[in-house]
Coordinates of C-alpha atoms and ligand atoms in Angstrom, one line a residue:
H63 CA 8.7 36.6 10.1
A64 CA 5.2 37.1 8.9
K65 CA 4.5 40.0 11.2
K66 CA 7.7 42.2 9.0
R67 CA 5.5 41.7 6.1
G68 CA 3.8 44.5 4.0
G69 CA 0.0 44.1 3.7
S70 CA 0.1 43.0 0.5
Q71 CA 2.2 40.0 0.9
T72 CA -0.3 39.0 3.8
R73 CA -3.2 39.0 1.3
V74 CA -1.3 36.9 -1.3
Y75 CA -0.7 34.5 1.6
D76 CA -4.3 34.4 3.1
A77 CA -5.4 33.9 -0.4
T78 CA -3.0 30.6 -0.9
M79 CA -4.6 29.1 2.4
E80 CA -7.9 30.0 1.3
D81 CA -7.5 28.3 -1.6
A82 CA -5.9 25.4 -0.2
L83 CA -8.7 25.0 1.9
E84 CA -11.0 25.6 -0.8
R85 CA -9.5 22.7 -2.9
K86 CA -9.6 20.2 0.2
L87 CA -13.3 21.1 0.6
E88 CA -13.9 20.4 -2.8
I89 CA -12.4 17.0 -2.7
E90 CA -14.2 16.2 0.3
E91 CA -17.3 17.0 -1.6
G92 CA -16.5 14.8 -4.3
L93 CA -15.3 11.7 -2.3
R94 CA -18.4 11.6 -0.8
K95 CA -19.9 10.9 -3.8
A96 CA -17.6 8.8 -5.5
I97 CA -18.0 5.5 -4.2
E98 CA -21.9 5.8 -5.0
R99 CA -21.2 7.1 -8.4
G100 CA -18.8 4.0 -8.9
E101 CA -15.6 6.7 -9.6
L102 CA -13.2 4.7 -7.7
L103 CA -11.2 2.2 -9.1
V104 CA -8.8 -0.3 -8.0
Y105 CA -5.2 -1.0 -9.9
Y106 CA -2.8 -3.8 -8.9
Q107 CA 0.7 -3.9 -9.2
P108 CA 2.7 -7.4 -9.4
Q109 CA 4.7 -8.8 -6.6
V110 CA 7.5 -11.1 -8.0
E111 CA 9.2 -14.0 -6.0
L112 CA 13.1 -13.1 -6.4
K113 CA 14.0 -16.8 -6.3
S114 CA 11.6 -18.5 -8.8
G115 CA 10.8 -15.1 -11.0
A116 CA 7.1 -16.1 -10.2
L117 CA 4.2 -13.7 -10.0
I118 CA 3.0 -14.2 -6.5
G119 CA 1.3 -10.8 -5.8
A120 CA -0.6 -8.0 -6.0
E121 CA -0.7 -4.8 -4.3
A122 CA -4.2 -3.0 -4.7
L123 CA -4.2 0.7 -5.1
V124 CA -7.1 3.0 -5.5
R125 CA -7.6 5.6 -8.1
W126 CA -10.2 8.1 -8.5
K127 CA -11.9 8.7 -11.8
H128 CA -13.3 12.2 -11.1
P129 CA -15.5 13.4 -13.6
D130 CA -13.6 16.6 -14.7
K131 CA -10.3 15.8 -13.4
G132 CA -9.6 12.5 -14.8
L133 CA -7.5 9.8 -12.8
V134 CA -6.7 11.6 -9.6
P135 CA -3.7 9.6 -7.6
P136 CA -4.3 8.5 -4.0
G137 CA -1.5 11.2 -3.1
Q138 CA -4.3 14.0 -3.9
F139 CA -7.1 12.7 -1.8
I140 CA -5.9 9.8 0.4
P141 CA -5.2 12.6 3.3
V142 CA -8.3 14.2 2.8
A143 CA -9.9 11.0 3.1
E144 CA -7.9 9.9 6.1
E145 CA -8.7 13.6 8.0
T146 CA -12.4 13.4 7.2
G147 CA -12.7 9.6 8.1
L148 CA -14.0 9.0 4.9
I149 CA -11.3 6.4 4.5
K150 CA -13.4 4.2 6.5
P151 CA -15.7 3.5 3.7
I152 CA -13.4 4.0 1.1
G153 CA -10.8 1.4 2.7
E154 CA -13.5 -1.1 3.0
W155 CA -14.5 -0.5 -0.6
V156 CA -11.2 -1.2 -1.5
L157 CA -10.8 -4.4 0.4
R158 CA -14.1 -5.9 -1.0
E159 CA -13.2 -4.9 -4.4
A160 CA -9.6 -6.5 -4.1
C161 CA -10.8 -9.9 -2.1
R162 CA -13.7 -10.1 -4.9
Q163 CA -11.2 -9.4 -8.0
A164 CA -8.4 -12.4 -6.4
K165 CA -11.2 -14.8 -5.9
A166 CA -12.6 -14.0 -9.6
W167 CA -8.8 -14.7 -11.2
Q168 CA -8.5 -17.8 -9.1
D169 CA -12.0 -19.1 -10.3
A170 CA -10.8 -18.2 -14.0
G171 CA -8.3 -21.0 -13.5
H172 CA -4.8 -18.6 -12.7
P173 CA -2.6 -20.0 -10.1
P174 CA -3.5 -18.0 -6.8
I175 CA -2.0 -14.9 -6.1
T176 CA -2.2 -12.9 -2.8
V177 CA -3.7 -9.3 -2.6
S178 CA -2.2 -6.8 -0.4
V179 CA -4.6 -4.0 0.5
N180 CA -3.5 -0.9 2.3
L181 CA -4.7 -0.3 5.7
S182 CA -4.9 3.5 7.4
N183 CA -4.5 3.9 10.6
R184 CA -8.0 5.6 11.1
Q185 CA -9.5 1.9 10.2
F186 CA -8.1 0.8 13.4
E187 CA -10.6 3.1 15.2
E188 CA -13.4 0.7 14.2
Q189 CA -14.4 -1.8 16.8
H190 CA -15.2 -4.6 14.6
L191 CA -12.2 -4.0 12.0
A192 CA -11.3 -7.8 12.0
Q193 CA -15.3 -8.8 12.0
T194 CA -15.5 -6.5 9.1
V195 CA -12.4 -8.4 7.2
G196 CA -14.0 -11.7 7.9
D197 CA -17.3 -10.7 6.4
V198 CA -15.6 -9.8 3.3
L199 CA -13.7 -12.5 3.0
A200 CA -16.6 -14.9 3.6
E201 CA -18.8 -13.0 1.3
C202 CA -16.3 -13.3 -1.5
G203 CA -15.2 -16.5 -0.8
L204 CA -11.6 -15.8 -0.9
D205 CA -9.2 -17.8 1.3
P206 CA -7.9 -15.6 4.1
S207 CA -4.2 -17.1 3.3
Y208 CA -4.5 -15.0 0.0
L209 CA -5.1 -11.5 2.0
E210 CA -2.3 -9.3 3.0
L211 CA -2.9 -6.3 4.8
E212 CA -0.3 -3.6 4.8
I213 CA -0.2 -1.5 7.8
T214 CA 2.7 1.3 8.6
E215 CA 5.0 2.0 11.5
S216 CA 3.1 4.6 12.9
M217 CA 0.4 2.3 13.6
A218 CA 3.0 0.5 15.8
M219 CA 3.1 3.4 18.3
D220 CA -0.1 2.9 19.2
V221 CA 0.5 -0.3 20.8
M222 CA -2.7 -0.4 23.3
R223 CA -5.1 -0.1 20.2
T224 CA -2.9 -1.5 17.6
L225 CA -1.9 -5.0 19.3
P226 CA -5.2 -6.6 20.0
A227 CA -6.8 -5.6 16.7
L228 CA -3.8 -7.2 14.6
E229 CA -4.0 -10.2 16.6
N230 CA -7.9 -10.3 16.2
L231 CA -6.9 -10.0 12.5
K232 CA -4.1 -12.3 12.3
G233 CA -6.6 -15.0 14.0
L234 CA -8.7 -14.7 10.9
G235 CA -5.5 -16.3 8.7
I236 CA -4.5 -13.3 6.9
Q237 CA -0.8 -11.8 6.5
I238 CA 0.2 -8.9 7.5
S239 CA 3.1 -6.5 6.3
I240 CA 4.8 -3.4 7.4
D241 CA 4.6 -0.7 4.9
D242 CA 7.3 1.9 4.2
F243 CA 9.5 0.3 6.4
G244 CA 12.3 2.5 7.7
T245 CA 10.7 5.9 7.3
G246 CA 8.8 6.2 10.3
Y247 CA 10.1 6.7 13.9
S248 CA 9.1 3.8 15.8
S249 CA 11.8 1.3 17.8
L250 CA 12.3 -2.1 16.2
S251 CA 11.1 -3.7 19.6
Y252 CA 7.6 -3.9 17.7
L253 CA 8.8 -6.2 15.0
K254 CA 9.1 -9.0 18.0
R255 CA 6.0 -8.1 19.5
F256 CA 3.5 -8.0 16.4
P257 CA 2.1 -10.6 14.7
I258 CA 3.4 -9.7 11.0
D259 CA 4.7 -11.8 8.2
K260 CA 6.5 -9.1 6.1
I261 CA 8.5 -6.2 5.9
K262 CA 8.2 -3.5 2.9
I263 CA 11.6 -2.0 2.3
D264 CA 10.9 1.7 1.5
R265 CA 11.3 3.1 -1.9
S266 CA 13.7 5.3 -0.9
F267 CA 16.2 2.9 0.3
V268 CA 16.1 0.7 -2.8
Q269 CA 16.0 4.2 -5.4
D270 CA 19.7 5.0 -3.4
I271 CA 20.7 1.7 -5.0
A272 CA 21.2 3.2 -8.6
H273 CA 24.3 5.0 -7.0
P274 CA 25.4 2.6 -4.2
S275 CA 27.1 4.1 -1.1
E276 CA 28.0 2.3 1.7
S277 CA 25.6 3.4 3.9
D278 CA 22.9 2.9 1.5
T279 CA 24.2 -0.6 1.1
A280 CA 24.2 -1.0 5.1
I281 CA 20.9 0.1 5.6
V282 CA 19.0 -2.5 3.0
S283 CA 21.4 -5.3 4.2
A284 CA 20.5 -4.4 7.8
I285 CA 16.9 -4.7 7.3
V286 CA 17.0 -7.8 5.3
A287 CA 19.1 -9.2 8.2
V288 CA 16.5 -8.1 11.0
A289 CA 13.6 -9.6 9.2
H290 CA 15.3 -13.0 8.2
H291 CA 16.5 -13.2 12.1
L292 CA 12.9 -12.6 13.1
K293 CA 11.7 -15.0 10.4
L294 CA 9.7 -12.4 8.3
K295 CA 10.1 -11.8 4.7
V296 CA 11.3 -8.8 2.7
I297 CA 10.1 -7.4 -0.1
A298 CA 11.5 -4.3 -1.8
E299 CA 9.2 -1.5 -3.5
G300 CA 10.1 0.6 -5.9
V301 CA 12.4 -1.3 -7.9
E302 CA 13.3 -0.2 -11.4
T303 CA 16.4 -1.2 -12.7
A304 CA 18.0 -4.4 -13.5
E305 CA 21.1 -2.9 -11.3
Q306 CA 18.4 -2.5 -8.1
L307 CA 17.4 -6.3 -8.7
E308 CA 20.8 -7.5 -8.8
F309 CA 21.5 -6.0 -5.7
L310 CA 18.5 -7.0 -4.0
R311 CA 19.4 -10.3 -4.9
Q312 CA 23.0 -10.4 -3.3
Q313 CA 21.2 -9.2 -0.2
R314 CA 18.7 -12.3 -0.5
C315 CA 15.7 -10.1 -0.6
D316 CA 12.5 -12.2 -1.0
L317 CA 9.9 -10.3 -3.2
L318 CA 10.4 -7.4 -5.6
Q319 CA 7.7 -4.4 -6.6
G320 CA 8.1 -1.7 -8.8
Y321 CA 8.4 -0.2 -12.5
Y322 CA 10.9 -2.6 -13.4
Y323 CA 8.1 -5.1 -14.0
S324 CA 5.2 -3.1 -14.0
P325 CA 3.4 -0.2 -13.0
P326 CA 0.1 -0.7 -11.3
V327 CA -2.4 -1.4 -13.8
P328 CA -6.3 -1.8 -14.3
A329 CA -7.8 -5.4 -13.3
D330 CA -8.2 -6.6 -17.0
R331 CA -4.4 -5.7 -18.0
F332 CA -3.2 -7.2 -14.9
E333 CA -5.3 -10.6 -15.8
Q334 CA -2.5 -10.2 -19.1
L335 CA -0.1 -9.7 -16.9
I336 CA -0.9 -13.0 -15.0
R337 CA -1.0 -14.9 -18.4
D338 CA 2.1 -13.4 -20.1
F339 CA 4.6 -13.5 -17.0
P340 CA 7.6 -15.4 -17.8
G341 CA 8.3 -17.0 -14.4
R342 CA 4.6 -18.0 -13.7
S343 CA 4.1 -21.0 -11.8
T344 CA 1.8 -23.4 -13.7
P345 CA -1.7 -24.4 -12.6
A346 CA -1.3 -27.6 -10.3
Ligands
LIG158 P1 2.3 2.5 -0.9 O1 1.5 1.6 -0.3 O2 3.5 2.7 -0.2 O3 2.4 2.0 -2.5 C1 3.2 2.1 -3.7 C2 3.4 3.2 -4.2 O4 4.5 3.1 -4.9 C3 2.3 3.2 -5.4 O5 2.0 4.9 -5.8 C4 3.0 2.8 -6.6 O6 2.2 3.3 -7.7 C5 4.1 3.3 -6.3 N1 5.3 2.7 -7.1 C6 5.4 1.4 -7.2 N2 6.5 1.1 -8.0 C7 7.1 2.2 -8.3 C8 8.3 2.3 -8.8 O7 9.2 1.5 -9.4 N3 8.6 3.6 -8.9 C9 7.9 4.5 -8.4 N4 8.6 6.2 -8.4 N5 7.0 4.3 -7.6 C10 6.5 3.1 -7.4 P2 0.3 5.2 -5.7 O8 -0.4 4.0 -6.0 O9 0.4 6.8 -5.8 O10 0.1 5.2 -4.1 C11 0.5 6.2 -3.3 C12 0.3 5.8 -1.7 O11 -1.3 5.9 -1.3 C13 0.3 4.5 -1.4 O12 1.9 4.0 -1.0 C14 -0.3 4.3 -0.1 O13 0.1 4.7 1.0 C15 -1.8 5.1 -0.3 N6 -2.9 3.9 -1.0 C16 -2.8 3.9 -2.0 N7 -4.1 3.1 -2.2 C17 -4.4 3.0 -0.9 C18 -5.7 2.3 -0.4 O14 -6.8 1.9 -0.9 N8 -6.0 2.5 1.2 C19 -5.0 3.5 1.7 N9 -5.3 3.7 3.1 N10 -4.1 4.2 1.3 C20 -3.7 3.8 -0.3
LIG159 MG1 1.1 -0.1 0.3
LIG160 MG1 5.1 1.4 0.4
LIG161 MG1 4.2 4.8 0.4

């Protein structure tokens, strides 16, 4: 329809495109300096075991404390970081920070928790990904079993590249989960072929539980059933209400994450959560 439009409309359209490009370049420019300027932060969100009610993990989620714009959520800069490749240094920084923090909490005498770090597709381009992860773990002195890496279904599409890299990562003794499960287009066969430990049910399926229809119920039960048949754990993302929790309990979901417990919070507030958490397991 663009050709049919009048001249003024076309100019408005062009201006919008230009604005978008300018915004992108601005983000890119700022991101390049964000690490060295110490503007990146890691927030942590609790992961809770349903059966025991214990806090057993934390997902590490990056934030950008922009000098003018304030706290920028990842949705506004991760896509640019991925496009430009800046996600590689950023991802490595988040990994190091999360591992350092997990070890620091252990050293402070808290019951050990697993820290989950999101991995971008683009980080699989790095030849030495497993080597890097191994180095970071050694540097931080964190036992590999307390690190989990979250990958997405779309990564599983590129089996030739992903499978060997995942096997190298698994060889380190870390855990691997599939994030946003159910939103991708890949077949389920990779669940059998890939060395994974856990499936994260996407928030969209969990949110629908508020007004359960037969089909939503069916999707969640099916995911749990497939996962358990394959001896994988299941965690539900985006749990906000007691109703959702109860439904997920009935479905025998293993772990929960969501605002029902806490939004992602800075490290010092997370340590407070560890201290105060009702179902906490006492240190051995
Ligand atoms: P994700 O990995 O699926 O992370 C979960 C997102 O859901 C987080 O958004 C979290 O704040 C949000 N969330 C958790 N519980 C609830 C809930 O109960 N209700 C609602 N409405 N939302 C909830 P966040 O922190 O904005 O991150 C968005 C996405 O950005 C992440 O989705 C992940 O894909 C990406 N991301 C964040 N940090 C990193 C990182 O360090 N590296 C990479 N590659 N991606 C990251
Ligand atoms: Mg995630
Ligand atoms: Mg997710
Ligand atoms: Mg997501």
